[in-house]
mmCIF file of C-alpha atoms and ligand atoms in Angstrom:
data_model
loop_
_atom_site.group_PDB
_atom_site.id
_atom_site.type_symbol
_atom_site.label_atom_id
_atom_site.label_comp_id
_atom_site.label_asym_id
_atom_site.label_seq_id
_atom_site.Cartn_x
_atom_site.Cartn_y
_atom_site.Cartn_z
ATOM 1 C CA MET A 337 4.111 -24.043 6.251
ATOM 2 C CA LEU A 338 5.537 -22.045 3.945
ATOM 3 C CA THR A 339 5.333 -18.527 2.538
ATOM 4 C CA GLY A 340 5.647 -18.193 -1.140
ATOM 5 C CA GLY A 341 5.599 -15.160 -3.794
ATOM 6 C CA GLY A 342 6.121 -11.328 -2.917
ATOM 7 C CA ASP A 343 6.008 -10.917 0.751
ATOM 8 C CA CYS A 344 3.191 -8.714 2.238
ATOM 9 C CA PRO A 345 2.141 -7.617 5.843
ATOM 10 C CA GLY A 346 0.315 -10.281 7.858
ATOM 11 C CA LEU A 347 2.275 -13.119 6.929
ATOM 12 C CA ASN A 348 3.522 -13.566 10.305
ATOM 13 C CA ALA A 349 -0.144 -13.157 11.733
ATOM 14 C CA VAL A 350 -1.005 -16.428 9.708
ATOM 15 C CA ILE A 351 2.261 -18.348 10.932
ATOM 16 C CA ARG A 352 1.237 -17.295 14.090
ATOM 17 C CA ALA A 353 -2.588 -18.356 14.031
ATOM 18 C CA VAL A 354 -1.701 -21.543 12.382
ATOM 19 C CA SER A 355 1.068 -22.430 14.716
ATOM 20 C CA ARG A 356 -0.974 -21.830 17.802
ATOM 21 C CA ARG A 357 -4.392 -23.411 16.985
ATOM 22 C CA SER A 358 -1.873 -26.609 16.031
ATOM 23 C CA PHE A 359 -0.308 -26.773 19.225
ATOM 24 C CA ASP A 360 -3.194 -26.512 21.049
ATOM 25 C CA ARG A 361 -4.133 -29.770 19.240
ATOM 26 C CA ASP A 362 -0.646 -31.328 20.028
ATOM 27 C CA PHE A 363 0.662 -31.070 16.260
ATOM 28 C CA GLU A 364 4.112 -30.471 15.719
ATOM 29 C CA VAL A 365 4.845 -27.479 13.192
ATOM 30 C CA LEU A 366 7.917 -27.248 10.672
ATOM 31 C CA GLY A 367 8.518 -24.014 8.962
ATOM 32 C CA ILE A 368 9.878 -24.402 5.214
ATOM 33 C CA ARG A 369 12.647 -21.756 4.223
ATOM 34 C CA GLU A 370 11.857 -19.715 1.497
ATOM 35 C CA GLY A 371 8.703 -20.797 -0.215
ATOM 36 C CA TRP A 372 8.630 -23.677 -2.559
ATOM 37 C CA ARG A 373 12.655 -23.462 -2.637
ATOM 38 C CA GLY A 374 12.725 -24.878 0.965
ATOM 39 C CA LEU A 375 10.753 -28.052 -0.208
ATOM 40 C CA VAL A 376 12.860 -28.207 -3.242
ATOM 41 C CA GLU A 377 16.158 -27.808 -1.381
ATOM 42 C CA GLY A 378 15.042 -29.555 2.031
ATOM 43 C CA LYS A 379 15.214 -26.147 4.099
ATOM 44 C CA PHE A 380 13.456 -26.517 7.295
ATOM 45 C CA GLU A 381 13.017 -24.837 10.808
ATOM 46 C CA PRO A 382 11.012 -25.925 13.582
ATOM 47 C CA LEU A 383 8.512 -23.505 14.752
ATOM 48 C CA GLY A 384 7.569 -23.867 18.284
ATOM 49 C CA PRO A 385 5.871 -21.316 20.853
ATOM 50 C CA ARG A 386 9.180 -19.136 21.172
ATOM 51 C CA GLU A 387 9.631 -18.597 17.249
ATOM 52 C CA ILE A 388 6.455 -17.352 16.812
ATOM 53 C CA SER A 389 6.268 -15.171 19.972
ATOM 54 C CA GLY A 390 5.849 -11.596 19.146
ATOM 55 C CA ILE A 391 5.422 -11.648 15.477
ATOM 56 C CA LEU A 392 1.770 -10.506 15.021
ATOM 57 C CA PRO A 393 2.523 -7.109 14.416
ATOM 58 C CA ARG A 394 5.828 -7.568 12.123
ATOM 59 C CA GLY A 395 5.838 -7.161 8.462
ATOM 60 C CA GLY A 396 7.810 -9.393 6.311
ATOM 61 C CA THR A 397 7.910 -13.149 6.799
ATOM 62 C CA ILE A 398 9.925 -14.949 9.541
ATOM 63 C CA LEU A 399 10.181 -18.084 7.112
ATOM 64 C CA GLY A 400 11.595 -16.103 4.159
ATOM 65 C CA THR A 401 10.078 -16.360 0.629
ATOM 66 C CA SER A 402 10.605 -16.925 -2.962
ATOM 67 C CA ARG A 403 9.243 -17.087 -6.285
ATOM 68 C CA THR A 404 10.429 -20.712 -7.236
ATOM 69 C CA ASN A 405 8.276 -22.763 -9.206
ATOM 70 C CA PRO A 406 8.978 -26.523 -8.971
ATOM 71 C CA PHE A 407 7.099 -26.880 -12.009
ATOM 72 C CA ARG A 408 9.741 -25.018 -14.028
ATOM 73 C CA ILE A 409 12.808 -26.804 -12.824
ATOM 74 C CA GLU A 410 13.644 -30.042 -13.897
ATOM 75 C CA GLY A 411 13.294 -32.915 -11.308
ATOM 76 C CA ALA A 412 12.070 -29.940 -8.879
ATOM 77 C CA VAL A 413 8.473 -31.568 -8.272
ATOM 78 C CA GLU A 414 10.103 -35.107 -7.374
ATOM 79 C CA ARG A 415 12.263 -33.574 -4.777
ATOM 80 C CA VAL A 416 9.615 -31.666 -3.233
ATOM 81 C CA LEU A 417 7.509 -34.967 -2.828
ATOM 82 C CA GLU A 418 10.751 -36.688 -1.763
ATOM 83 C CA HIS A 419 11.547 -34.098 0.929
ATOM 84 C CA PHE A 420 8.138 -34.066 2.311
ATOM 85 C CA SER A 421 7.786 -37.701 2.808
ATOM 86 C CA ALA A 422 11.229 -37.828 4.154
ATOM 87 C CA GLU A 423 10.112 -35.401 6.935
ATOM 88 C CA SER A 424 7.326 -37.498 7.539
ATOM 89 C CA LEU A 425 5.212 -34.711 6.902
ATOM 90 C CA ASP A 426 1.203 -34.901 7.141
ATOM 91 C CA ALA A 427 0.121 -31.634 5.581
ATOM 92 C CA LEU A 428 1.105 -28.447 4.169
ATOM 93 C CA VAL A 429 -0.257 -24.985 4.545
ATOM 94 C CA ALA A 430 0.816 -23.090 1.791
ATOM 95 C CA ILE A 431 0.618 -19.006 2.075
ATOM 96 C CA GLY A 432 0.609 -17.207 -1.197
ATOM 97 C CA GLY A 433 -1.174 -15.655 -4.138
ATOM 98 C CA GLU A 434 -1.579 -16.754 -7.539
ATOM 99 C CA ASP A 435 1.638 -18.365 -8.338
ATOM 100 C CA THR A 436 2.445 -20.014 -4.923
ATOM 101 C CA LEU A 437 -1.221 -21.408 -4.652
ATOM 102 C CA GLY A 438 -1.300 -22.496 -8.382
ATOM 103 C CA VAL A 439 1.677 -24.952 -7.308
ATOM 104 C CA ALA A 440 -0.225 -25.977 -4.758
ATOM 105 C CA ALA A 441 -3.339 -26.241 -6.731
ATOM 106 C CA ARG A 442 -1.362 -28.792 -9.302
ATOM 107 C CA LEU A 443 0.414 -30.749 -6.664
ATOM 108 C CA TYR A 444 -3.079 -31.542 -5.239
ATOM 109 C CA ALA A 445 -4.405 -32.281 -8.592
ATOM 110 C CA GLU A 446 -1.685 -34.243 -9.890
ATOM 111 C CA HIS A 447 -0.108 -35.868 -6.822
ATOM 112 C CA ASP A 448 -2.860 -35.866 -4.430
ATOM 113 C CA PHE A 449 -0.399 -33.677 -2.057
ATOM 114 C CA PRO A 450 -2.196 -32.798 1.191
ATOM 115 C CA VAL A 451 -2.163 -29.117 1.031
ATOM 116 C CA VAL A 452 -4.499 -26.176 2.164
ATOM 117 C CA GLY A 453 -3.936 -22.650 1.206
ATOM 118 C CA VAL A 454 -4.244 -18.862 2.564
ATOM 119 C CA PRO A 455 -4.747 -15.957 0.111
ATOM 120 C CA LYS A 456 -1.944 -13.647 0.494
ATOM 121 C CA THR A 457 -1.155 -10.596 -2.144
ATOM 122 C CA ILE A 458 -1.205 -7.034 -1.818
ATOM 123 C CA ASP A 459 -2.851 -7.254 -5.464
ATOM 124 C CA ASN A 460 -5.964 -8.615 -4.202
ATOM 125 C CA ASP A 461 -6.263 -10.577 -7.567
ATOM 126 C CA LEU A 462 -7.186 -13.983 -6.121
ATOM 127 C CA SER A 463 -10.535 -15.205 -6.952
ATOM 128 C CA ALA A 464 -12.960 -16.827 -4.894
ATOM 129 C CA THR A 465 -12.185 -14.655 -2.182
ATOM 130 C CA ASP A 466 -13.420 -11.082 -1.298
ATOM 131 C CA TYR A 467 -10.294 -9.900 -0.115
ATOM 132 C CA THR A 468 -6.645 -11.221 0.330
ATOM 133 C CA PHE A 469 -4.517 -9.869 3.439
ATOM 134 C CA GLY A 470 -1.825 -7.416 2.876
ATOM 135 C CA PHE A 471 -4.261 -5.270 0.471
ATOM 136 C CA ASP A 472 -5.874 -3.423 3.251
ATOM 137 C CA THR A 473 -2.123 -2.275 4.368
ATOM 138 C CA ALA A 474 -1.059 -1.492 1.037
ATOM 139 C CA VAL A 475 -4.166 0.699 0.227
ATOM 140 C CA TRP A 476 -3.456 2.306 3.671
ATOM 141 C CA ILE A 477 0.018 3.446 2.573
ATOM 142 C CA CYS A 478 -0.939 4.426 -0.814
ATOM 143 C CA THR A 479 -3.759 6.409 0.627
ATOM 144 C CA GLU A 480 -1.309 8.179 2.978
ATOM 145 C CA ALA A 481 1.098 8.788 0.347
ATOM 146 C CA ILE A 482 -1.687 10.643 -1.629
ATOM 147 C CA ASP A 483 -2.841 12.496 1.164
ATOM 148 C CA ARG A 484 0.785 13.753 1.577
ATOM 149 C CA LEU A 485 1.142 14.593 -2.139
ATOM 150 C CA HIS A 486 -2.015 16.644 -2.201
ATOM 151 C CA THR A 487 -0.500 19.517 -0.063
ATOM 152 C CA THR A 488 2.621 19.777 -1.928
ATOM 153 C CA ALA A 489 0.698 19.547 -5.127
ATOM 154 C CA GLU A 490 -1.525 22.121 -3.866
ATOM 155 C CA SER A 491 1.560 24.617 -2.562
ATOM 156 C CA HIS A 492 3.241 24.232 -6.332
ATOM 157 C CA ASN A 493 0.395 24.048 -8.894
ATOM 158 C CA ARG A 494 1.366 20.649 -9.708
ATOM 159 C CA VAL A 495 0.114 17.410 -11.171
ATOM 160 C CA MET A 496 1.354 14.677 -9.103
ATOM 161 C CA VAL A 497 1.473 11.194 -10.782
ATOM 162 C CA VAL A 498 1.487 8.112 -8.296
ATOM 163 C CA GLU A 499 2.411 4.779 -9.909
ATOM 164 C CA VAL A 500 1.184 2.058 -7.334
ATOM 165 C CA MET A 501 1.536 -1.617 -7.884
ATOM 166 C CA GLY A 502 -0.918 -4.180 -8.440
ATOM 167 C CA ARG A 503 0.192 -6.206 -11.503
ATOM 168 C CA HIS A 504 -2.474 -6.877 -13.994
ATOM 169 C CA THR A 505 -5.307 -5.634 -11.890
ATOM 170 C CA GLY A 506 -6.092 -1.973 -10.541
ATOM 171 C CA TRP A 507 -7.303 -2.999 -7.079
ATOM 172 C CA ILE A 508 -4.945 -0.953 -4.923
ATOM 173 C CA ALA A 509 -5.077 1.983 -7.772
ATOM 174 C CA VAL A 510 -9.071 2.200 -7.508
ATOM 175 C CA MET A 511 -9.167 1.782 -3.787
ATOM 176 C CA SER A 512 -6.391 4.164 -2.637
ATOM 177 C CA GLY A 513 -7.553 6.656 -5.215
ATOM 178 C CA ILE A 514 -11.084 6.608 -3.951
ATOM 179 C CA ALA A 515 -10.030 7.112 -0.621
ATOM 180 C CA GLY A 516 -7.444 9.650 -1.254
ATOM 181 C CA GLY A 517 -9.808 11.530 -3.657
ATOM 182 C CA ALA A 518 -7.719 11.090 -6.961
ATOM 183 C CA ASP A 519 -8.826 13.377 -9.700
ATOM 184 C CA VAL A 520 -7.664 10.613 -12.588
ATOM 185 C CA ILE A 521 -7.194 6.750 -11.980
ATOM 186 C CA LEU A 522 -5.685 4.524 -14.483
ATOM 187 C CA ILE A 523 -6.066 1.017 -14.241
ATOM 188 C CA PRO A 524 -5.675 -1.986 -16.718
ATOM 189 C CA GLU A 525 -9.078 -2.945 -16.669
ATOM 190 C CA GLN A 526 -10.589 0.270 -17.540
ATOM 191 C CA PRO A 527 -7.910 1.733 -19.841
ATOM 192 C CA ILE A 528 -8.825 5.369 -20.277
ATOM 193 C CA THR A 529 -7.088 6.949 -23.030
ATOM 194 C CA VAL A 530 -4.164 9.573 -21.941
ATOM 195 C CA GLU A 531 -6.264 11.982 -24.196
ATOM 196 C CA ALA A 532 -9.259 11.621 -21.924
ATOM 197 C CA ALA A 533 -6.936 11.998 -18.593
ATOM 198 C CA CYS A 534 -5.758 14.905 -19.834
ATOM 199 C CA GLU A 535 -9.017 16.484 -20.674
ATOM 200 C CA GLU A 536 -10.144 15.715 -16.707
ATOM 201 C CA LEU A 537 -6.983 17.566 -16.006
ATOM 202 C CA GLU A 538 -7.914 20.297 -18.196
ATOM 203 C CA LYS A 539 -11.545 20.566 -17.024
ATOM 204 C CA ARG A 540 -10.287 20.842 -13.634
ATOM 205 C CA HIS A 541 -8.129 23.489 -13.993
ATOM 206 C CA GLN A 542 -10.666 25.563 -15.882
ATOM 207 C CA HIS A 543 -12.829 25.180 -12.655
ATOM 208 C CA GLY A 544 -9.928 26.934 -10.646
ATOM 209 C CA LYS A 545 -8.362 23.725 -9.447
ATOM 210 C CA ASP A 546 -4.718 24.458 -10.371
ATOM 211 C CA PHE A 547 -3.648 21.024 -8.870
ATOM 212 C CA SER A 548 -4.242 17.025 -9.548
ATOM 213 C CA ILE A 549 -3.666 13.969 -8.327
ATOM 214 C CA VAL A 550 -3.115 11.205 -10.803
ATOM 215 C CA VAL A 551 -3.039 7.443 -9.498
ATOM 216 C CA VAL A 552 -1.698 4.821 -12.294
ATOM 217 C CA SER A 553 -1.621 1.334 -11.667
ATOM 218 C CA GLU A 554 1.656 -0.225 -12.863
ATOM 219 C CA GLY A 555 0.070 -2.603 -15.344
ATOM 220 C CA TYR A 556 -2.000 0.343 -17.187
ATOM 221 C CA GLU A 557 -1.232 0.224 -20.578
ATOM 222 C CA LEU A 558 -0.647 3.730 -22.255
ATOM 223 C CA THR A 559 -3.658 3.709 -24.435
ATOM 224 C CA TYR A 560 -4.238 6.609 -27.154
ATOM 225 C CA ALA A 561 -7.135 7.872 -29.046
ATOM 226 C CA SER A 562 -5.536 6.413 -32.168
ATOM 227 C CA GLY A 563 -5.981 3.137 -30.768
ATOM 228 C CA GLU A 564 -2.422 2.624 -30.227
ATOM 229 C CA ARG A 565 -1.107 0.768 -26.790
ATOM 230 C CA ARG A 566 1.827 0.756 -24.852
ATOM 231 C CA GLU A 567 2.831 -1.349 -21.886
ATOM 232 C CA VAL A 568 5.666 -0.142 -19.883
ATOM 233 C CA THR A 569 7.775 -2.751 -18.243
ATOM 234 C CA GLN A 570 11.538 -3.664 -17.208
ATOM 235 C CA ALA A 571 13.612 -5.752 -18.722
ATOM 236 C CA GLY A 572 13.765 -9.498 -17.426
ATOM 237 C CA GLU A 573 11.140 -11.677 -15.815
ATOM 238 C CA ASP A 574 10.572 -13.601 -12.440
ATOM 239 C CA GLU A 575 10.738 -17.074 -11.778
ATOM 240 C CA PHE A 576 7.184 -17.708 -12.661
ATOM 241 C CA GLY A 577 7.868 -15.956 -16.143
ATOM 242 C CA HIS A 578 5.941 -12.615 -15.245
ATOM 243 C CA VAL A 579 6.983 -9.531 -16.810
ATOM 244 C CA ARG A 580 8.322 -7.138 -14.243
ATOM 245 C CA PHE A 581 6.405 -3.872 -14.253
ATOM 246 C CA GLY A 582 7.422 -0.207 -13.345
ATOM 247 C CA GLY A 583 7.878 2.992 -15.080
ATOM 248 C CA VAL A 584 4.460 3.757 -16.362
ATOM 249 C CA GLY A 585 4.194 6.614 -14.035
ATOM 250 C CA GLU A 586 7.587 8.299 -15.391
ATOM 251 C CA VAL A 587 6.217 8.278 -19.237
ATOM 252 C CA LEU A 588 2.675 9.055 -18.265
ATOM 253 C CA ALA A 589 3.493 12.197 -16.259
ATOM 254 C CA HIS A 590 5.942 13.386 -19.540
ATOM 255 C CA GLU A 591 2.603 12.825 -21.777
ATOM 256 C CA ILE A 592 0.592 14.925 -19.185
ATOM 257 C CA GLU A 593 3.326 17.582 -19.035
ATOM 258 C CA GLU A 594 3.845 17.626 -22.926
ATOM 259 C CA ARG A 595 -0.085 17.676 -23.568
ATOM 260 C CA THR A 596 -1.417 20.066 -20.945
ATOM 261 C CA GLY A 597 1.599 22.254 -20.225
ATOM 262 C CA PHE A 598 1.087 21.598 -16.703
ATOM 263 C CA GLU A 599 4.021 20.839 -14.278
ATOM 264 C CA THR A 600 3.944 17.193 -13.472
ATOM 265 C CA ARG A 601 5.936 15.029 -11.137
ATOM 266 C CA VAL A 602 6.108 11.510 -10.541
ATOM 267 C CA THR A 603 6.060 9.268 -7.414
ATOM 268 C CA VAL A 604 6.341 5.344 -7.591
ATOM 269 C CA LEU A 605 5.518 3.853 -4.573
ATOM 270 C CA GLY A 606 7.069 0.506 -5.172
ATOM 271 C CA HIS A 607 7.756 -2.085 -2.379
ATOM 272 C CA VAL A 608 7.053 0.458 0.374
ATOM 273 C CA GLN A 609 3.597 -0.613 -0.378
ATOM 274 C CA ARG A 610 4.772 -4.033 0.876
ATOM 275 C CA GLY A 611 6.675 -3.151 3.942
ATOM 276 C CA GLY A 612 6.120 -2.677 7.488
ATOM 277 C CA SER A 613 3.384 -3.611 9.984
ATOM 278 C CA PRO A 614 0.048 -4.884 8.950
ATOM 279 C CA THR A 615 -3.057 -2.823 9.663
ATOM 280 C CA PRO A 616 -5.396 -4.207 12.427
ATOM 281 C CA ARG A 617 -7.879 -5.178 9.662
ATOM 282 C CA ASP A 618 -5.026 -7.287 7.839
ATOM 283 C CA ARG A 619 -3.909 -8.684 11.465
ATOM 284 C CA ILE A 620 -7.380 -9.595 12.080
ATOM 285 C CA LEU A 621 -8.370 -11.255 8.571
ATOM 286 C CA ALA A 622 -4.739 -13.031 8.658
ATOM 287 C CA THR A 623 -5.532 -14.440 11.926
ATOM 288 C CA ARG A 624 -8.860 -15.940 10.930
ATOM 289 C CA TYR A 625 -7.417 -17.440 7.716
ATOM 290 C CA GLY A 626 -4.670 -19.047 9.778
ATOM 291 C CA LEU A 627 -7.042 -20.775 12.016
ATOM 292 C CA LYS A 628 -9.332 -21.801 9.205
ATOM 293 C CA ALA A 629 -6.213 -23.535 7.369
ATOM 294 C CA ALA A 630 -4.823 -25.130 10.911
ATOM 295 C CA ASP A 631 -8.956 -26.387 10.892
ATOM 296 C CA LEU A 632 -8.811 -27.474 7.424
ATOM 297 C CA VAL A 633 -5.467 -29.753 8.105
ATOM 298 C CA ASP A 634 -7.241 -31.090 11.115
ATOM 299 C CA GLU A 635 -10.207 -32.218 9.188
ATOM 300 C CA GLY A 636 -8.096 -33.537 6.290
ATOM 301 C CA ARG A 637 -9.562 -31.288 3.871
ATOM 302 C CA PHE A 638 -7.124 -30.822 1.560
ATOM 303 C CA GLY A 639 -6.969 -28.940 -1.885
ATOM 304 C CA ARG A 640 -8.712 -25.995 -0.008
ATOM 305 C CA MET A 641 -8.088 -22.625 0.580
ATOM 306 C CA ALA A 642 -9.496 -20.074 3.376
ATOM 307 C CA ALA A 643 -11.335 -17.410 1.897
ATOM 308 C CA LEU A 644 -13.624 -14.691 2.869
ATOM 309 C CA HIS A 645 -17.195 -14.282 1.739
ATOM 310 C CA GLY A 646 -18.688 -10.947 3.448
ATOM 311 C CA ASP A 647 -17.676 -11.201 6.870
ATOM 312 C CA GLU A 648 -17.458 -15.045 6.968
ATOM 313 C CA ILE A 649 -14.383 -17.167 6.584
ATOM 314 C CA VAL A 650 -15.299 -20.311 4.638
ATOM 315 C CA ASP A 651 -13.212 -22.604 2.416
ATOM 316 C CA VAL A 652 -13.235 -22.857 -1.536
ATOM 317 C CA SER A 653 -11.169 -25.081 -3.909
ATOM 318 C CA LEU A 654 -7.632 -24.089 -4.512
ATOM 319 C CA GLU A 655 -8.656 -24.728 -8.122
ATOM 320 C CA GLU A 656 -11.335 -22.079 -8.476
ATOM 321 C CA ALA A 657 -9.234 -19.669 -6.695
ATOM 322 C CA THR A 658 -6.178 -20.085 -8.955
ATOM 323 C CA ALA A 659 -8.306 -20.264 -12.204
ATOM 324 C CA GLU A 660 -8.548 -16.738 -13.224
ATOM 325 C CA LEU A 661 -7.191 -13.248 -12.065
ATOM 326 C CA LYS A 662 -9.870 -11.207 -10.164
ATOM 327 C CA THR A 663 -10.067 -8.141 -11.866
ATOM 328 C CA VAL A 664 -11.864 -4.550 -10.805
ATOM 329 C CA PRO A 665 -15.635 -4.913 -11.737
ATOM 330 C CA PRO A 666 -16.563 -2.021 -13.874
ATOM 331 C CA ASP A 667 -19.113 -0.742 -10.754
ATOM 332 C CA TRP A 668 -16.159 -0.363 -8.550
ATOM 333 C CA TYR A 669 -14.177 1.726 -10.977
ATOM 334 C CA GLU A 670 -17.468 3.949 -11.573
ATOM 335 C CA VAL A 671 -17.207 4.636 -8.063
ATOM 336 C CA ALA A 672 -13.631 6.312 -8.628
ATOM 337 C CA ARG A 673 -15.208 7.859 -12.060
ATOM 338 C CA ALA A 674 -17.610 9.738 -10.303
ATOM 339 C CA PHE A 675 -14.640 12.069 -8.566
ATOM 340 C CA PHE A 676 -12.963 12.723 -11.808
ATOM 341 C CA GLY A 677 -11.932 16.151 -13.123
HETATM 342 O O1 F6P B 45 2.216 -9.355 -6.556
HETATM 343 C C1 F6P B 45 2.986 -8.462 -5.637
HETATM 344 C C2 F6P B 45 3.620 -7.441 -6.561
HETATM 345 O O2 F6P B 45 4.242 -6.761 -5.249
HETATM 346 C C3 F6P B 45 3.246 -7.004 -7.423
HETATM 347 O O3 F6P B 45 2.246 -5.695 -7.046
HETATM 348 C C4 F6P B 45 4.395 -6.400 -8.392
HETATM 349 O O4 F6P B 45 4.287 -6.225 -9.489
HETATM 350 C C5 F6P B 45 5.441 -7.542 -7.728
HETATM 351 O O5 F6P B 45 4.776 -8.053 -6.741
HETATM 352 C C6 F6P B 45 6.870 -7.045 -7.727
HETATM 353 O O6 F6P B 45 7.725 -8.267 -7.614
HETATM 354 P P1 F6P B 45 9.175 -8.071 -6.828
HETATM 355 O O7 F6P B 45 8.812 -7.953 -5.370
HETATM 356 O O8 F6P B 45 9.937 -9.359 -7.314
HETATM 357 O O9 F6P B 45 9.973 -6.860 -7.767
#
C-alpha cells in the first residue's frame, strides 16, 4: 500500500481499513514509504496490527508521501517493477489523487500491474466518483474560517478575501462559500470578472451591509471586462510538472480596495486545509473505500478504483477516473450565486 501526492485527512483511515480486512484474510500487508518514491527506491515497512492501531483519527499519513512520478524519471518504472517483484508482492493499493492514480492507471495499462486505487484529495477533482475523502474536512476547515472572519469583518466594516486551495477546480471555494454564506465566490470554472465582483460588493454596501466575505479559489484567473486574464502562480513546479498556486487573494484584495474604496484584508488558508483530524464523514468514507479496495485485491480485479456513487461504494476503472478533471458544474455555482451581493 502507498499514499502519494498531497496528504489529506483520512489517509490513515484507509490504511487501517485495507489492513484490517486483509488481516482477516490472512494476507500480509506491506507499507511503501513516501508514495511512488518508495517503490522506485525500495523503501518498505511491514504493517501489522500494532502499526495501524490508533490511527483512525490521525491526519497525515503514517506511510509518508511524495509527488514522485516514476514516468518522469529515467529508468524509474523499471525499478518499480523490479522492487515489486523482488518483494514477491501480489497487489498494490495506491491511495492518491489524479497524479498518483494516473501513474497507477499507466502501470496497469502498459505493464498489467496488479493495482487498485483509492480516491484521495481535498480538491475533489477526480472523475468517476462523487466525492474524494479529505474534501469534507477541507470544506469544514474553510467554513469555520469564514465564520470567524465574518465576525471580525463586521466589527471593522471590512471586505475579507479568503483564498482557498483546489488547483484548477473550485470545489472547496463553492462548497465552503455556500456553507459560510460568502457574498462573492470566484472559481476557475466560472470566472466572473473583477468588475462584476466589485459591483456585487457595492450593491451590498448600498443595501446597508458594510462588510463582505469574498472566497477565491487559488486557481481563479483574474478576469477583466476588457477580456484580459491573469493567472497568479508561484515560481517553480512540482514533480508532476504542475504550477504552484498561491497569491491570487492578495492581488484580488488590492484590486477590490482600489476599485471600491472598501478597506480589504486577505487570509490565505493554505495547508491548514490539509492538516489535522478528518471529519466523521471523511473517516467513514475513507473506511468504506479501504474495505472496497481490499475486496478488489481479494477478487483480483485490478485497474479499478473504489468510488462513491450516491451513497453506494462501487468500483470504476482507473482510466475513467483519471481521464479528465471533475470540474464544478454550473448548477452548483448557481446555488452559490443566489447569495451574491
Ligand atoms: O492537490 C492538493 C493541493 O493541496 C492543492 O489544492 C494545492 O494547490 C496543492 O496541493 C499544494 O501542493 P503542495 O503541498 O505541494 O504545496
